[in-house]
């Protein structure tokens, strides 16, 4: 057959003789030209045929071949990398601080906060996976990413996919737990925590293992970071499932909250509590992955510029937003911090008083 080949514009994966490949213009060109042209090559006995139509015409390379446009593209992606690096760094710092707060104060140890800690950890893994992937795949600009196929790069991609899946499924667990709180009238049951852990960490692990075995067996080409492969659906389908289930949970939670607020049997204090929950739920819309539904069913090459902003720039600050809503703006957390701060100040004042008294007595 025809081997994997880089023609200077597109990456052509290996195919048997008699078959063909059709690829779109590279994403880097879509960001600037919005071209949706497909280029086709046939695999013949003598090797790959010439691209039809030629890449030069299909991707309008004449229009973006100038030095100014090349510099603009480079500047654009450097800016994007700086933005999402700052975003993930901010998120990691906030998430580690939030985990420390939940772990240090004993009064904050409960099922709800345990789920939050797991959720925070999934965001930490996702941020770390982005940095690891950048370090492994893009540290050397002279490397041809079309033919790069090392164990390190495949492991980095597998870890990245696991962290993304875990992030979505702990997002789903948060939605399930919020619905459980409403159904059980704000009582929690520790028996469910192991089921939540199984869903949040176990399902992504099983999915990634199936994906890795499938790629090793049937499509062990490149670095596994191509989203045009049919086996990408092994990862994408569970993510879509988590997104849509979470969206249904969000609609159901909103409906239940609306019913409880309108009920004449609910006291004024409870109505205020439900109103706070409603506001929190509305703030959690981006956390439930609702905005991902917009892109979920579109091919990967459509709306690349919007995807870049949502998934890289805005997505990088998602961990910070999670820590802010679940920890830093949490009234229970703030009250516990103030209480311990007051105890520490009183202890310090008492120690100073004792030292002064001892000196005076001496």
Coordinates of C-alpha atoms in Angstrom, one line a residue:
X1 CA 0.0 0.0 0.0
X2 CA 0.9 3.7 0.3
X3 CA 2.8 4.7 3.4
X4 CA 2.1 7.7 5.6
X5 CA 3.3 10.8 3.8
X6 CA 3.7 14.5 4.5
X7 CA 3.4 16.6 1.3
X8 CA 4.2 20.0 2.9
X9 CA 0.5 20.9 3.4
X10 CA -1.4 17.8 4.7
X11 CA -0.7 14.5 6.4
X12 CA -1.8 11.4 4.5
X13 CA -2.2 8.3 6.6
X14 CA -1.3 4.9 5.1
X15 CA -3.9 3.0 3.0
X16 CA -3.9 -0.2 1.0
X17 CA -3.7 -0.1 -2.8
X18 CA -7.0 0.7 -4.5
X19 CA -8.3 3.0 -1.7
X20 CA -8.1 6.7 -1.4
X21 CA -7.8 9.5 1.3
X22 CA -9.7 12.8 1.3
X23 CA -8.6 15.5 3.7
X24 CA -9.6 19.1 4.4
X25 CA -7.2 22.0 4.3
X26 CA -5.1 22.0 7.6
X27 CA -6.7 23.7 10.6
X28 CA -4.0 26.4 10.6
X29 CA -5.4 27.5 7.2
X30 CA -9.0 27.3 8.3
X31 CA -8.4 29.8 11.1
X32 CA -7.5 32.4 8.5
X33 CA -9.2 31.4 5.2
X34 CA -12.4 29.5 6.2
X35 CA -11.8 27.1 3.3
X36 CA -13.8 23.9 3.4
X37 CA -12.3 22.3 0.2
X38 CA -11.4 18.6 0.3
X39 CA -8.3 17.2 -1.4
X40 CA -8.2 13.6 -2.6
X41 CA -5.4 11.2 -3.4
X42 CA -5.6 7.6 -4.7
X43 CA -3.3 4.8 -3.7
X44 CA -2.1 3.1 -6.9
X45 CA 0.4 0.3 -7.6
X46 CA 3.0 2.9 -8.2
X47 CA 2.2 4.9 -5.0
X48 CA 0.2 8.0 -4.1
X49 CA -1.4 9.9 -7.0
X50 CA -1.2 13.7 -7.3
X51 CA -3.6 15.6 -5.1
X52 CA -6.9 16.4 -6.7
X53 CA -7.5 19.4 -6.7
X54 CA -4.0 20.5 -6.1
X55 CA -3.4 21.7 -2.5
X56 CA -2.0 24.9 -3.8
X57 CA -5.4 25.8 -5.3
X58 CA -7.8 24.0 -2.9
X59 CA -6.3 25.7 0.2
X60 CA -5.8 29.1 -1.5
X61 CA -2.1 29.1 -0.5
X62 CA -1.3 32.0 -2.8
X63 CA -3.5 34.3 -0.7
X64 CA -1.7 33.3 2.5
X65 CA 1.8 32.8 1.3
X66 CA 3.2 36.2 2.1
X67 CA 5.6 36.9 4.9
X68 CA 3.2 39.2 6.6
X69 CA 0.5 36.5 6.8
X70 CA 3.0 33.9 8.0
X71 CA 4.2 36.3 10.7
X72 CA 0.5 37.0 11.6
X73 CA -0.2 33.2 11.9
X74 CA 2.9 32.7 14.1
X75 CA 1.9 35.7 16.3
X76 CA -1.6 34.4 16.6
X77 CA -0.7 31.0 17.8
X78 CA 2.0 32.4 20.1
X79 CA -0.6 34.7 21.7
X80 CA -3.0 31.7 22.0
X81 CA -0.4 29.7 23.8
X82 CA 0.5 32.5 26.2
X83 CA -3.2 33.0 27.0
X84 CA -4.0 29.4 27.7
X85 CA -0.7 28.9 29.6
X86 CA -1.7 31.8 31.9
X87 CA -5.2 30.4 32.2
X88 CA -4.1 26.9 33.2
X89 CA -1.4 28.3 35.6
X90 CA -4.0 30.4 37.3
X91 CA -6.5 27.5 37.5
X92 CA -3.8 25.1 38.9
X93 CA -2.9 27.6 41.7
X94 CA -6.5 28.2 42.6
X95 CA -7.4 24.5 42.5
X96 CA -4.5 23.5 44.7
X97 CA -5.4 26.2 47.2
X98 CA -9.1 25.0 47.2
X99 CA -8.1 21.4 47.8
X100 CA -5.9 22.6 50.7
X101 CA -8.8 24.5 52.3
X102 CA -11.2 21.5 52.0
X103 CA -8.5 19.2 53.4
X104 CA -7.3 21.3 56.3
X105 CA -10.6 22.2 57.9
X106 CA -12.3 19.2 59.5
X107 CA -15.7 20.8 59.5
X108 CA -15.5 20.9 55.7
X109 CA -15.0 17.1 55.4
X110 CA -18.3 15.7 53.9
X111 CA -19.5 13.8 50.8
X112 CA -20.2 17.0 48.9
X113 CA -16.7 18.4 49.4
X114 CA -15.1 15.1 48.7
X115 CA -16.8 15.1 45.3
X116 CA -15.6 18.7 44.8
X117 CA -12.0 17.6 45.6
X118 CA -12.2 14.8 43.0
X119 CA -13.6 17.3 40.5
X120 CA -10.7 19.8 41.2
X121 CA -8.2 16.9 40.8
X122 CA -9.6 16.2 37.3
X123 CA -9.1 19.8 36.3
X124 CA -5.5 19.6 37.7
X125 CA -4.8 16.5 35.6
X126 CA -6.3 18.2 32.5
X127 CA -4.0 21.3 33.0
X128 CA -1.0 19.1 33.6
X129 CA -1.8 17.0 30.6
X130 CA -1.8 20.1 28.4
X131 CA 1.6 21.2 29.6
X132 CA 3.0 17.6 29.2
X133 CA 1.6 17.3 25.7
X134 CA 3.1 20.7 24.7
X135 CA 6.5 19.6 26.1
X136 CA 6.5 16.2 24.3
X137 CA 5.0 17.1 21.0
X138 CA 6.0 20.7 20.4
X139 CA 9.3 21.3 22.2
X140 CA 11.3 20.6 19.0
X141 CA 10.1 22.6 16.0
X142 CA 12.2 20.6 13.6
X143 CA 10.2 17.4 14.3
X144 CA 7.8 16.3 11.6
X145 CA 4.6 15.8 13.5
X146 CA 3.1 13.8 10.7
X147 CA 5.6 10.9 11.1
X148 CA 6.3 11.3 14.8
X149 CA 5.4 8.0 16.4
X150 CA 7.2 7.5 19.7
X151 CA 6.0 5.8 22.9
X152 CA 6.4 9.1 24.8
X153 CA 4.1 11.1 22.4
X154 CA 1.5 8.3 22.4
X155 CA 1.6 8.1 26.2
X156 CA 1.2 11.9 26.4
X157 CA -1.8 11.8 24.1
X158 CA -3.4 8.8 26.0
X159 CA -2.9 10.7 29.4
X160 CA -4.4 13.8 27.8
X161 CA -7.5 11.9 26.6
X162 CA -7.9 10.3 30.0
X163 CA -7.7 13.7 31.8
X164 CA -10.3 15.2 29.4
X165 CA -12.6 12.2 29.9
X166 CA -12.2 12.3 33.7
X167 CA -13.0 16.0 33.7
X168 CA -16.2 15.5 31.8
X169 CA -17.3 12.6 33.9
X170 CA -16.6 14.4 37.2
X171 CA -18.6 17.2 35.7
X172 CA -21.4 14.6 35.2
X173 CA -21.0 13.4 38.8
X174 CA -21.4 17.0 40.1
X175 CA -24.6 17.2 38.1
X176 CA -25.9 13.9 39.4
X177 CA -25.0 14.8 43.0
X178 CA -26.8 18.2 42.7
X179 CA -29.9 16.3 41.5
X180 CA -29.6 13.8 44.3
X181 CA -29.5 16.6 46.9
X182 CA -32.8 18.0 45.6
X183 CA -34.5 14.6 45.4
X184 CA -33.3 13.6 48.9
X185 CA -34.2 17.0 50.4
X186 CA -30.6 18.1 50.9
X187 CA -29.5 14.9 52.7
X188 CA -26.4 13.1 51.5
X189 CA -25.6 9.4 51.6
X190 CA -21.9 8.3 51.8
X191 CA -22.9 5.0 50.2
X192 CA -23.1 6.7 46.9
X193 CA -19.5 8.1 47.0
X194 CA -17.9 4.8 45.7
X195 CA -20.4 4.8 42.7
X196 CA -19.4 8.4 42.0
X197 CA -15.7 7.5 42.1
X198 CA -16.3 4.5 39.8
X199 CA -18.1 6.8 37.3
X200 CA -15.6 9.7 37.6
X201 CA -12.4 7.7 37.3
X202 CA -13.4 4.2 36.3
X203 CA -15.4 4.9 33.1
X204 CA -12.6 7.2 31.6
X205 CA -10.0 4.6 32.4
X206 CA -12.0 1.8 30.7
X207 CA -12.6 4.0 27.7
X208 CA -9.0 5.0 27.3
X209 CA -7.8 1.4 27.6
X210 CA -10.3 0.3 24.9
X211 CA -9.1 3.2 22.7
X212 CA -5.4 2.4 23.2
X213 CA -5.9 -1.3 22.4
X214 CA -7.9 -0.3 19.3
X215 CA -5.3 2.1 18.0
X216 CA -2.5 -0.4 18.7
X217 CA -4.4 -3.1 16.8
X218 CA -6.0 -1.3 13.9
X219 CA -4.6 2.3 13.5
X220 CA -1.1 2.5 15.0
X221 CA 0.0 5.4 12.9
X222 CA 1.5 8.7 13.9
X223 CA 1.2 10.0 17.5
X224 CA -2.6 9.3 17.8
X225 CA -3.3 13.0 18.0
X226 CA -5.4 13.0 14.7
X227 CA -9.1 13.6 15.1
X228 CA -10.0 12.4 11.6
X229 CA -9.6 8.7 12.5
X230 CA -12.7 6.7 12.8
X231 CA -11.5 5.3 16.1
X232 CA -11.6 8.9 17.6
X233 CA -15.3 8.1 18.2
X234 CA -14.2 5.7 21.0
X235 CA -13.3 8.8 22.9
X236 CA -15.8 11.2 21.5
X237 CA -18.9 9.1 22.0
X238 CA -18.5 8.8 25.8
X239 CA -17.8 12.6 26.0
X240 CA -21.0 13.4 24.0
X241 CA -22.9 11.0 26.2
X242 CA -21.7 12.8 29.4
X243 CA -22.5 16.2 27.9
X244 CA -26.0 15.4 26.9
X245 CA -26.8 13.6 30.1
X246 CA -25.5 16.6 32.1
X247 CA -27.6 18.9 29.9
X248 CA -30.7 16.8 30.7
X249 CA -29.8 16.9 34.4
X250 CA -29.4 20.7 34.2
X251 CA -32.9 21.1 32.7
X252 CA -34.4 18.7 35.3
X253 CA -32.6 20.6 38.2
X254 CA -33.9 23.9 36.9
X255 CA -37.4 22.5 36.7
X256 CA -37.3 21.1 40.3
X257 CA -36.0 24.4 41.7
X258 CA -38.7 26.3 39.9
X259 CA -41.4 24.0 41.3
X260 CA -40.0 24.3 44.9
X261 CA -39.7 28.1 44.7
X262 CA -43.4 28.5 43.5
X263 CA -44.7 26.0 46.1
X264 CA -46.9 27.7 48.8
X265 CA -45.9 25.1 51.3
X266 CA -42.2 26.2 51.3
X267 CA -41.2 28.7 54.0
X268 CA -39.5 32.0 53.2
X269 CA -36.1 30.8 54.5
X270 CA -36.3 27.7 52.3
X271 CA -37.3 29.8 49.3
X272 CA -34.2 32.0 49.9
X273 CA -32.1 28.9 50.0
X274 CA -33.6 27.6 46.8
X275 CA -33.1 31.0 45.1
X276 CA -29.4 30.8 46.0
X277 CA -29.2 27.4 44.5
X278 CA -30.9 28.6 41.4
X279 CA -28.4 31.4 41.0
X280 CA -25.5 28.9 41.6
X281 CA -27.0 26.6 39.0
X282 CA -27.3 29.3 36.4
X283 CA -23.6 30.2 37.1
X284 CA -22.8 26.5 36.6
X285 CA -24.1 26.4 33.0
X286 CA -20.6 26.5 31.5
X287 CA -19.4 23.9 34.0
X288 CA -22.1 21.5 32.9
X289 CA -20.5 21.6 29.4
X290 CA -23.6 23.1 27.8
X291 CA -21.5 25.3 25.5
X292 CA -19.8 22.2 24.2
X293 CA -23.1 21.0 22.7
X294 CA -22.8 23.8 20.1
X295 CA -19.7 22.1 18.7
X296 CA -20.4 18.5 19.6
X297 CA -22.0 17.3 16.4
X298 CA -19.9 19.3 13.9
X299 CA -16.9 18.0 12.1
X300 CA -13.5 18.8 13.7
X301 CA -12.5 21.2 10.9
X302 CA -15.6 23.5 11.2
X303 CA -15.4 26.6 13.4
X304 CA -11.8 26.1 14.3
X305 CA -11.2 29.6 15.5
X306 CA -14.2 29.5 17.8
X307 CA -13.1 26.1 19.1
X308 CA -9.7 27.4 19.8
X309 CA -11.1 30.2 22.0
X310 CA -13.6 28.1 23.8
X311 CA -11.5 25.0 24.4
X312 CA -8.1 26.6 24.9
X313 CA -8.5 30.1 26.2
X314 CA -11.8 30.0 28.0
X315 CA -11.4 26.4 28.9
X316 CA -8.1 27.1 30.6
X317 CA -9.8 29.3 33.1
X318 CA -12.6 26.8 33.8
X319 CA -10.7 25.3 36.7
X320 CA -10.3 28.8 38.3
X321 CA -14.1 29.3 37.9
X322 CA -14.8 26.0 39.5
X323 CA -12.6 26.8 42.5
X324 CA -14.2 30.2 42.8
X325 CA -17.8 28.9 42.8
X326 CA -17.4 25.8 44.9
X327 CA -14.8 27.0 47.4
X328 CA -13.8 30.7 47.5
X329 CA -17.4 32.1 47.2
X330 CA -18.9 29.3 49.4
X331 CA -20.4 30.8 52.6
X332 CA -19.6 27.7 54.6
X333 CA -16.0 27.9 53.6
X334 CA -15.8 31.6 54.3
X335 CA -17.3 31.2 57.7
X336 CA -14.9 28.4 58.6
X337 CA -11.9 30.4 57.5
X338 CA -13.1 33.5 59.5
X339 CA -13.7 31.3 62.6
X340 CA -10.2 29.7 62.4
X341 CA -8.6 33.1 61.7
X342 CA -10.3 34.5 64.8
X343 CA -9.1 31.5 66.9
X344 CA -5.5 32.0 65.6
X345 CA -5.6 35.7 66.4
X346 CA -6.9 35.1 69.9
X347 CA -4.2 32.4 70.4
X348 CA -1.5 34.8 69.2
X349 CA -2.8 37.6 71.5
X350 CA -2.9 35.1 74.4
X351 CA 0.7 34.1 73.7
X352 CA 1.9 37.7 73.6
X353 CA 0.1 38.5 76.8
X354 CA 1.7 35.4 78.5
X355 CA 5.2 36.5 77.3
X356 CA 4.7 40.0 78.6
X357 CA 3.4 38.8 81.9
X358 CA 6.4 36.5 82.3
X359 CA 8.9 39.3 81.6
X360 CA 7.1 41.6 84.1
X361 CA 7.1 38.9 86.8
X362 CA 10.8 38.2 86.2

